[in-house]
XYZ file of C-alpha atoms in Angstrom:
236
model
C -16.755 -49.319 76.542
C -18.272 -50.852 73.403
C -17.160 -47.824 71.330
C -13.555 -48.263 72.487
C -13.667 -51.919 71.417
C -14.702 -50.971 67.856
C -11.901 -48.404 67.630
C -9.347 -50.945 68.855
C -10.593 -53.540 66.339
C -10.384 -51.077 63.424
C -6.855 -50.104 64.380
C -5.837 -53.762 64.593
C -7.277 -54.507 61.133
C -5.495 -51.527 59.632
C -2.164 -52.607 61.119
C -2.401 -56.043 59.546
C -3.461 -54.653 56.148
C -6.983 -56.080 56.332
C -8.755 -52.756 55.896
C -8.957 -51.565 52.271
C -7.165 -48.239 51.778
C -8.929 -45.500 49.858
C -8.020 -45.457 46.175
C -6.544 -42.273 44.819
C -6.497 -41.382 41.152
C -3.011 -40.952 39.717
C -2.012 -37.334 40.076
C 0.095 -37.379 36.948
C -2.857 -38.473 34.802
C -5.705 -36.384 36.152
C -4.210 -33.020 37.014
C -2.667 -32.062 33.622
C -5.885 -32.930 31.792
C -7.961 -31.009 34.309
C -5.689 -27.990 34.068
C -5.870 -28.051 30.252
C -9.661 -28.178 30.279
C -9.891 -25.335 32.758
C -7.385 -23.249 30.805
C -9.188 -23.708 27.458
C -12.527 -22.986 29.081
C -11.152 -19.811 30.635
C -9.786 -18.684 27.284
C -13.092 -19.356 25.539
C -14.976 -17.393 28.144
C -12.459 -14.556 28.080
C -12.467 -14.012 24.294
C -15.753 -12.038 24.149
C -14.623 -9.916 27.078
C -11.244 -9.162 25.478
C -12.821 -8.429 22.098
C -15.357 -6.118 23.701
C -12.657 -4.231 25.574
C -10.367 -4.040 22.533
C -13.136 -2.631 20.363
C -13.174 0.453 22.580
C -9.708 1.420 21.388
C -9.732 3.381 18.129
C -6.880 1.572 16.266
C -8.318 -1.838 17.086
C -11.814 -0.723 16.182
C -10.598 0.502 12.805
C -8.742 -2.733 12.169
C -11.867 -4.739 12.986
C -13.808 -2.560 10.521
C -11.326 -3.328 7.723
C -12.477 -2.070 4.313
C -10.823 -4.012 1.509
C -12.276 -1.685 -1.137
C -10.569 1.333 0.371
C -7.269 -0.548 0.561
C -7.671 -1.521 -3.099
C -8.337 2.096 -4.049
C -5.232 3.262 -2.211
C -3.089 0.581 -3.867
C -4.567 1.424 -7.272
C -3.923 5.124 -6.744
C -0.279 4.515 -5.862
C 0.236 2.154 -8.793
C -1.406 4.500 -11.287
C 0.654 7.423 -9.958
C 3.875 5.446 -10.424
C 2.934 4.547 -13.998
C 1.785 8.065 -14.811
C 5.016 9.528 -13.451
C 7.107 7.079 -15.465
C 5.272 7.926 -18.683
C 5.499 11.645 -17.912
C 9.296 11.410 -17.727
C 9.408 9.570 -21.038
C 7.109 12.047 -22.809
C 8.803 15.237 -21.665
C 12.399 14.204 -20.965
C 13.663 10.848 -22.185
C 12.237 10.925 -25.697
C 13.335 14.513 -26.323
C 16.832 13.677 -25.091
C 16.997 10.668 -27.398
C 15.669 12.678 -30.325
C 18.567 15.099 -29.897
C 21.047 12.252 -30.533
C 22.031 10.807 -33.909
C 19.321 8.371 -35.092
C 21.536 5.295 -34.790
C 22.455 6.202 -31.203
C 18.825 6.951 -30.349
C 17.696 3.567 -31.728
C 20.420 1.699 -29.858
C 19.695 3.498 -26.573
C 15.941 3.018 -26.864
C 16.386 -0.688 -27.502
C 18.540 -0.888 -24.391
C 15.887 0.954 -22.338
C 13.186 -1.418 -23.560
C 15.237 -4.366 -22.314
C 16.268 -2.875 -18.967
C 12.781 -1.652 -18.078
C 11.488 -5.224 -17.958
C 12.546 -5.637 -14.323
C 10.651 -6.808 -11.214
C 10.052 -3.288 -9.880
C 8.452 -1.933 -13.035
C 6.581 -5.147 -13.821
C 5.105 -5.141 -10.301
C 3.509 -1.755 -11.021
C 2.741 -2.428 -14.678
C 1.011 -5.770 -14.062
C -0.141 -5.318 -10.465
C -2.074 -2.084 -10.990
C -4.278 -3.421 -13.831
C -4.967 -6.550 -11.768
C -6.140 -4.385 -8.870
C -8.284 -2.414 -11.316
C -9.870 -5.621 -12.648
C -10.790 -6.578 -9.092
C -12.228 -3.111 -8.432
C -14.328 -3.382 -11.600
C -15.739 -6.675 -10.339
C -16.508 -5.135 -6.942
C -18.188 -2.137 -8.586
C -20.354 -4.385 -10.748
C -21.308 -6.463 -7.720
C -22.285 -3.360 -5.732
C -23.941 -1.637 -8.685
C -22.027 0.973 -10.661
C -24.707 3.595 -10.136
C -25.326 2.780 -6.483
C -23.120 5.611 -5.208
C -20.699 8.273 -6.393
C -17.620 6.533 -5.011
C -18.503 3.243 -6.731
C -19.035 5.044 -10.040
C -15.673 6.816 -9.727
C -13.979 3.560 -8.757
C -15.426 1.836 -11.820
C -14.499 4.708 -14.139
C -10.930 4.969 -12.870
C -10.336 1.246 -13.139
C -11.700 1.049 -16.689
C -9.657 4.098 -17.694
C -6.409 2.464 -16.616
C -7.207 -0.971 -18.020
C -8.036 0.406 -21.471
C -6.040 3.628 -21.674
C -2.819 2.360 -20.100
C -2.563 -1.428 -20.048
C -4.315 -2.439 -23.266
C -2.895 0.592 -25.071
C 0.616 -0.556 -24.138
C -0.068 -4.081 -25.393
C -1.591 -2.916 -28.667
C 0.606 0.093 -29.501
C 3.880 0.321 -27.638
C 5.020 -3.284 -27.450
C 4.646 -3.867 -31.237
C 6.518 -0.622 -31.903
C 9.301 -1.661 -29.521
C 9.550 -5.071 -31.168
C 9.766 -3.500 -34.618
C 12.519 -1.140 -33.469
C 14.445 -4.036 -31.922
C 14.199 -5.939 -35.205
C 15.671 -3.012 -37.166
C 19.076 -4.050 -38.488
C 20.339 -0.682 -39.655
C 19.953 1.398 -42.759
C 17.643 4.357 -43.137
C 17.983 5.013 -39.412
C 16.753 8.604 -39.634
C 13.398 7.655 -41.157
C 12.902 4.687 -38.831
C 13.649 6.745 -35.742
C 11.538 9.731 -36.815
C 8.515 7.508 -37.403
C 9.045 5.658 -34.138
C 9.614 8.816 -32.098
C 6.538 10.621 -33.392
C 4.106 7.728 -33.005
C 5.543 6.263 -29.776
C 5.585 9.619 -27.983
C 2.047 10.533 -29.040
C 0.645 7.244 -27.738
C 2.743 7.603 -24.581
C 0.887 10.859 -23.896
C -2.338 8.842 -24.037
C -1.310 6.308 -21.424
C 0.197 9.035 -19.247
C -3.090 10.954 -19.246
C -5.052 7.751 -18.616
C -2.887 6.849 -15.625
C -3.142 10.310 -14.095
C -6.895 10.379 -14.735
C -7.150 7.141 -12.781
C -5.258 8.756 -9.905
C -7.777 11.603 -9.832
C -10.821 9.323 -10.027
C -9.542 6.932 -7.352
C -8.673 9.856 -5.073
C -12.183 11.241 -5.444
C -13.612 7.765 -4.873
C -11.694 7.552 -1.602
C -13.020 10.950 -0.551
C -16.651 10.162 -1.362
C -16.408 6.693 0.144
C -15.132 8.153 3.395
C -17.931 10.719 3.397
C -20.560 8.070 2.694
C -19.418 5.419 5.154
C -18.084 7.705 7.877
C -14.658 9.114 8.621
C -13.768 6.365 11.084
C -14.855 3.486 8.904
C -12.636 1.186 6.925
C -9.351 0.789 8.753
C -7.785 3.830 7.081
C -8.137 7.540 7.900
């Protein structure tokens, strides 16, 4: 009987608003924040699991084992091959074809070639390859030039291109090209004969230097792969 009285009293107080209702936190404020925290926490916890699973796949494993030195060697090999091929064409095709023309025509055509060749495509190879070689020299010095066969070949190939191709062009070919461009006519036969003989001989030098760099970098890639393992480095 007493229990029924308490229930009736509580119901009466609730009807008249005298009982304090339970406070509820605003749904719009709490739930988004809670969801964001849970989502970020789940992502943080899942990252090691995903990385561990991804490392089991060969392409992902190779990418995670990225070898910047090997990429630099590949880029240097391609750049040196492009330069060597360009110089080869000049030594054994272009210069002979020009030499078969009248001296005045040969001078005019060569001056035109020297202007046209200064374009983004050629400059990318001409400037980019020596820059890559400078970086490879720094890496070889940091690792120790005599520390391994591949490092020694990398150092030798880079130095060969920097000196035998890039600096040789700056010291020999560019001054000769400037002198030919400044020629105003007269005694064309003598001017062209001197230019052709000297320019072509020095072009052989930078052609050989570029191709020697290709060989050394290719061997460096081979020995580096053998030393570090066939699956190492992000490249086959």
